[in-house]
mmCIF file of C-alpha atoms and ligand atoms in Angstrom:
data_model
loop_
_atom_site.group_PDB
_atom_site.id
_atom_site.type_symbol
_atom_site.label_atom_id
_atom_site.label_comp_id
_atom_site.label_asym_id
_atom_site.label_seq_id
_atom_site.Cartn_x
_atom_site.Cartn_y
_atom_site.Cartn_z
ATOM 1 C CA MET Y 5 -6.770 157.805 232.081
ATOM 2 C CA ARG Y 6 -5.872 161.499 232.453
ATOM 3 C CA ALA Y 7 -7.621 161.539 235.707
ATOM 4 C CA VAL Y 8 -5.598 158.647 237.066
ATOM 5 C CA ILE Y 9 -2.312 160.079 235.775
ATOM 6 C CA ALA Y 10 -3.341 163.578 237.461
ATOM 7 C CA GLU Y 11 -4.012 161.832 240.755
ATOM 8 C CA ARG Y 12 -1.190 159.111 240.860
ATOM 9 C CA GLY Y 13 1.406 160.644 238.590
ATOM 10 C CA TRP Y 14 1.450 157.697 236.313
ATOM 11 C CA GLY Y 15 -0.908 155.295 234.437
ATOM 12 C CA TRP Y 16 -1.817 154.493 230.844
ATOM 13 C CA TRP Y 17 0.219 156.994 228.669
ATOM 14 C CA CYS Y 18 -0.672 157.938 225.147
ATOM 15 C CA VAL Y 19 1.973 156.821 222.525
ATOM 16 C CA ASP Y 20 2.314 159.749 220.114
ATOM 17 C CA ILE Y 21 3.767 158.633 216.654
ATOM 18 C CA GLY Y 22 4.315 161.554 214.334
ATOM 19 C CA GLY Y 23 1.556 163.768 216.253
ATOM 20 C CA LYS Y 24 -0.995 160.847 216.115
ATOM 21 C CA CYS Y 25 -2.295 158.885 219.036
ATOM 22 C CA ALA Y 26 -1.199 155.271 217.993
ATOM 23 C CA GLY Y 27 -2.501 153.842 221.309
ATOM 24 C CA PHE Y 28 -1.591 153.602 224.804
ATOM 25 C CA THR Y 29 0.945 151.736 227.050
ATOM 26 C CA GLY Y 30 1.625 152.120 230.718
ATOM 27 C CA LEU Y 31 1.351 150.786 234.269
ATOM 28 C CA SER Y 32 -1.822 150.338 236.167
ATOM 29 C CA VAL Y 33 -3.281 148.897 239.372
ATOM 30 C CA PRO Y 34 -5.933 146.465 238.479
ATOM 31 C CA PRO Y 35 -9.082 147.598 240.301
ATOM 32 C CA TYR Y 36 -10.340 143.960 240.753
ATOM 33 C CA GLU Y 37 -9.244 141.051 242.849
ATOM 34 C CA THR Y 38 -7.303 138.148 241.203
ATOM 35 C CA PRO Y 39 -5.072 135.545 242.846
ATOM 36 C CA PHE Y 40 -1.974 137.841 242.216
ATOM 37 C CA THR Y 41 -3.342 141.127 243.194
ATOM 38 C CA PRO Y 42 -2.447 143.710 244.634
ATOM 39 C CA CYS Y 43 0.024 144.210 241.750
ATOM 40 C CA VAL Y 44 1.136 146.565 239.163
ATOM 41 C CA GLU Y 45 0.558 145.602 235.530
ATOM 42 C CA VAL Y 46 2.148 146.712 232.313
ATOM 43 C CA GLY Y 47 -0.275 146.871 229.450
ATOM 44 C CA TRP Y 48 -0.884 148.170 225.844
ATOM 45 C CA ARG Y 49 -3.516 148.853 223.205
ATOM 46 C CA PHE Y 50 -2.715 150.207 219.718
ATOM 47 C CA ARG Y 51 -4.739 150.949 216.677
ATOM 48 C CA PRO Y 52 -4.318 148.211 214.160
ATOM 49 C CA GLN Y 53 -2.576 150.465 211.521
ATOM 50 C CA PHE Y 54 0.382 150.779 214.118
ATOM 51 C CA TRP Y 55 0.789 147.016 214.649
ATOM 52 C CA GLY Y 56 3.817 145.147 213.386
ATOM 53 C CA ARG Y 57 6.287 147.804 213.790
ATOM 54 C CA GLY Y 58 7.661 147.257 217.288
ATOM 55 C CA TYR Y 59 5.987 150.318 218.888
ATOM 56 C CA ALA Y 60 4.286 148.319 221.726
ATOM 57 C CA THR Y 61 7.542 146.683 222.546
ATOM 58 C CA GLU Y 62 9.515 149.960 222.562
ATOM 59 C CA ALA Y 63 6.701 151.773 224.698
ATOM 60 C CA ALA Y 64 6.559 148.756 227.050
ATOM 61 C CA ARG Y 65 10.278 149.033 227.688
ATOM 62 C CA LEU Y 66 9.901 152.490 228.778
ATOM 63 C CA ALA Y 67 7.032 151.817 231.137
ATOM 64 C CA LEU Y 68 9.055 149.046 232.727
ATOM 65 C CA ASP Y 69 11.975 151.431 233.131
ATOM 66 C CA TYR Y 70 9.648 153.926 234.847
ATOM 67 C CA GLY Y 71 8.222 151.274 237.043
ATOM 68 C CA PHE Y 72 11.541 149.697 238.212
ATOM 69 C CA ASN Y 73 13.777 152.916 238.302
ATOM 70 C CA THR Y 74 11.438 155.612 239.168
ATOM 71 C CA LEU Y 75 8.737 153.828 241.226
ATOM 72 C CA GLN Y 76 11.206 151.183 242.562
ATOM 73 C CA LEU Y 77 8.587 148.437 242.091
ATOM 74 C CA PRO Y 78 9.829 144.987 243.110
ATOM 75 C CA GLU Y 79 7.705 143.320 240.498
ATOM 76 C CA ILE Y 80 5.567 144.088 237.475
ATOM 77 C CA VAL Y 81 3.143 141.707 235.947
ATOM 78 C CA SER Y 82 1.088 141.417 232.663
ATOM 79 C CA PHE Y 83 -1.711 139.178 231.599
ATOM 80 C CA THR Y 84 -3.819 138.597 228.635
ATOM 81 C CA ALA Y 85 -6.307 136.020 227.135
ATOM 82 C CA VAL Y 86 -4.619 132.730 226.332
ATOM 83 C CA SER Y 87 -5.292 133.207 222.599
ATOM 84 C CA ASN Y 88 -3.784 136.760 222.479
ATOM 85 C CA GLN Y 89 -0.465 135.816 220.800
ATOM 86 C CA ARG Y 90 0.390 139.421 219.915
ATOM 87 C CA SER Y 91 0.121 140.651 223.342
ATOM 88 C CA ARG Y 92 2.034 137.642 224.625
ATOM 89 C CA GLY Y 93 4.572 138.362 222.054
ATOM 90 C CA VAL Y 94 5.210 141.830 223.574
ATOM 91 C CA MET Y 95 5.550 140.167 227.068
ATOM 92 C CA GLU Y 96 8.073 137.888 225.852
ATOM 93 C CA ARG Y 97 10.121 140.457 223.820
ATOM 94 C CA ILE Y 98 10.347 142.521 226.988
ATOM 95 C CA GLY Y 99 11.619 139.597 229.012
ATOM 96 C CA MET Y 100 8.608 138.797 230.998
ATOM 97 C CA GLN Y 101 8.381 135.080 232.073
ATOM 98 C CA ARG Y 102 5.130 133.111 232.131
ATOM 99 C CA ASP Y 103 4.163 131.924 235.561
ATOM 100 C CA PHE Y 104 2.618 128.599 234.607
ATOM 101 C CA ALA Y 105 1.052 128.392 237.987
ATOM 102 C CA GLY Y 106 -0.651 131.716 237.454
ATOM 103 C CA ASP Y 107 -3.230 130.841 234.671
ATOM 104 C CA PHE Y 108 -6.667 132.089 235.795
ATOM 105 C CA ALA Y 109 -10.195 132.936 234.725
ATOM 106 C CA HIS Y 110 -10.778 136.723 234.501
ATOM 107 C CA SER Y 111 -13.478 137.654 236.887
ATOM 108 C CA ARG Y 112 -14.684 140.477 234.695
ATOM 109 C CA ILE Y 113 -15.212 138.143 231.676
ATOM 110 C CA PRO Y 114 -18.341 135.898 231.653
ATOM 111 C CA GLU Y 115 -18.028 132.193 232.522
ATOM 112 C CA GLY Y 116 -17.399 130.212 229.275
ATOM 113 C CA HIS Y 117 -16.422 133.219 227.133
ATOM 114 C CA PRO Y 118 -13.531 132.411 224.705
ATOM 115 C CA LEU Y 119 -11.367 135.138 226.185
ATOM 116 C CA GLN Y 120 -12.055 134.267 229.893
ATOM 117 C CA SER Y 121 -8.821 131.999 230.218
ATOM 118 C CA HIS Y 122 -5.956 134.057 231.071
ATOM 119 C CA VAL Y 123 -2.126 133.670 231.114
ATOM 120 C CA LEU Y 124 0.050 135.488 233.782
ATOM 121 C CA TYR Y 125 3.575 136.874 233.081
ATOM 122 C CA ARG Y 126 5.820 138.348 235.659
ATOM 123 C CA LEU Y 127 9.213 140.361 235.712
ATOM 124 C CA LYS Y 128 11.057 141.111 238.803
ATOM 125 C CA ARG Y 129 13.111 144.319 239.197
ATOM 126 C CA PRO Y 130 16.671 143.720 237.747
ATOM 127 C CA ARG Y 131 19.388 144.016 240.408
HETATM 128 C C1 COA U 12 -1.117 143.750 221.690
HETATM 129 C C2 COA U 12 -0.576 144.740 220.529
HETATM 130 C C3 COA U 12 -0.271 146.140 221.147
HETATM 131 C C4 COA U 12 0.554 144.123 219.883
HETATM 132 O O1 COA U 12 1.079 144.753 218.712
HETATM 133 P P1 COA U 12 2.310 144.348 217.798
HETATM 134 O O2 COA U 12 2.393 145.189 216.662
HETATM 135 O O3 COA U 12 2.192 142.790 217.627
HETATM 136 O O4 COA U 12 3.488 144.499 218.861
HETATM 137 P P2 COA U 12 4.766 145.491 218.625
HETATM 138 O O5 COA U 12 4.354 146.898 218.492
HETATM 139 O O6 COA U 12 5.730 145.082 219.710
HETATM 140 O O7 COA U 12 5.443 144.897 217.209
HETATM 141 C C5 COA U 12 5.960 143.663 217.049
HETATM 142 C C6 COA U 12 5.879 143.210 215.549
HETATM 143 O O8 COA U 12 6.589 144.310 214.960
HETATM 144 C C7 COA U 12 7.842 143.792 214.304
HETATM 145 N N1 COA U 12 8.875 144.754 214.424
HETATM 146 C C8 COA U 12 9.311 145.608 213.400
HETATM 147 N N2 COA U 12 10.173 146.387 213.749
HETATM 148 C C9 COA U 12 10.429 146.129 215.075
HETATM 149 C C10 COA U 12 11.370 146.579 216.063
HETATM 150 N N3 COA U 12 12.097 147.636 215.823
HETATM 151 N N4 COA U 12 11.306 146.110 217.370
HETATM 152 C C11 COA U 12 10.587 145.089 217.695
HETATM 153 N N5 COA U 12 9.528 144.531 216.758
HETATM 154 C C12 COA U 12 9.654 145.054 215.532
HETATM 155 C C13 COA U 12 8.126 142.507 214.974
HETATM 156 O O9 COA U 12 8.898 141.471 214.249
HETATM 157 C C14 COA U 12 6.649 141.970 215.275
HETATM 158 O O10 COA U 12 6.162 141.495 214.132
HETATM 159 P P3 COA U 12 5.289 140.199 213.973
HETATM 160 O O11 COA U 12 3.849 140.604 214.406
HETATM 161 O O12 COA U 12 5.331 139.790 212.583
HETATM 162 O O13 COA U 12 5.741 139.128 214.977
HETATM 163 C C15 COA U 12 -1.686 144.882 219.558
HETATM 164 O O14 COA U 12 -1.885 143.596 218.855
HETATM 165 C C16 COA U 12 -3.069 145.390 220.083
HETATM 166 O O15 COA U 12 -3.064 146.635 220.353
HETATM 167 N N6 COA U 12 -3.987 144.520 220.187
HETATM 168 C C17 COA U 12 -5.382 144.912 220.693
HETATM 169 C C18 COA U 12 -5.268 145.248 222.103
HETATM 170 C C19 COA U 12 -4.722 144.136 222.999
HETATM 171 O O16 COA U 12 -4.964 143.096 222.816
HETATM 172 N N7 COA U 12 -4.022 144.686 224.034
HETATM 173 C C20 COA U 12 -3.691 143.700 225.080
HETATM 174 C C21 COA U 12 -4.684 143.277 225.956
HETATM 175 S S1 COA U 12 -4.050 142.294 227.317
#
């Protein structure tokens, strides 16, 4: 993650809560092909003890602000396993909209695995 940030200037940022690394949130360019790549995705992963307090939502809003206002991206996407309600909750709280035509089987997850089916959310740069 540090290497990507050093090279590109942005990426998955550590979320520091009271001096502890609670997890990460940021922007990334998926290094594999899907029907909607190339794209920039916003994503997050937190230690379970930091769930349920709105940190992912707050950090994701900062990442979107950076993507739209600093990088001037026209659109940011996010995707997760259909069953990942917590991640989908973050997407919905930050105003992303599900692209119902965008459901896909993740190419890096084995055929038939319960996490293979993914949902796609999109958000365009606000005018
Ligand atoms: C996805 C993940 C980051 C979501 O964590 P989360 O705690 O549900 O999300 P947030 O930090 O936005 O917190 C939202 C919760 O905090 C509550 N909350 C408390 N204060 C809040 C505030 N000020 N603002 C927003 N929400 C607040 C919300 O009501 C919500 O509670 P609920 O779970 O009872 O609905 C976490 O589950 C995770 O790391 N999962 C494993 C990794 C993963 O799946 N990553 C995504 C892969 S695609």
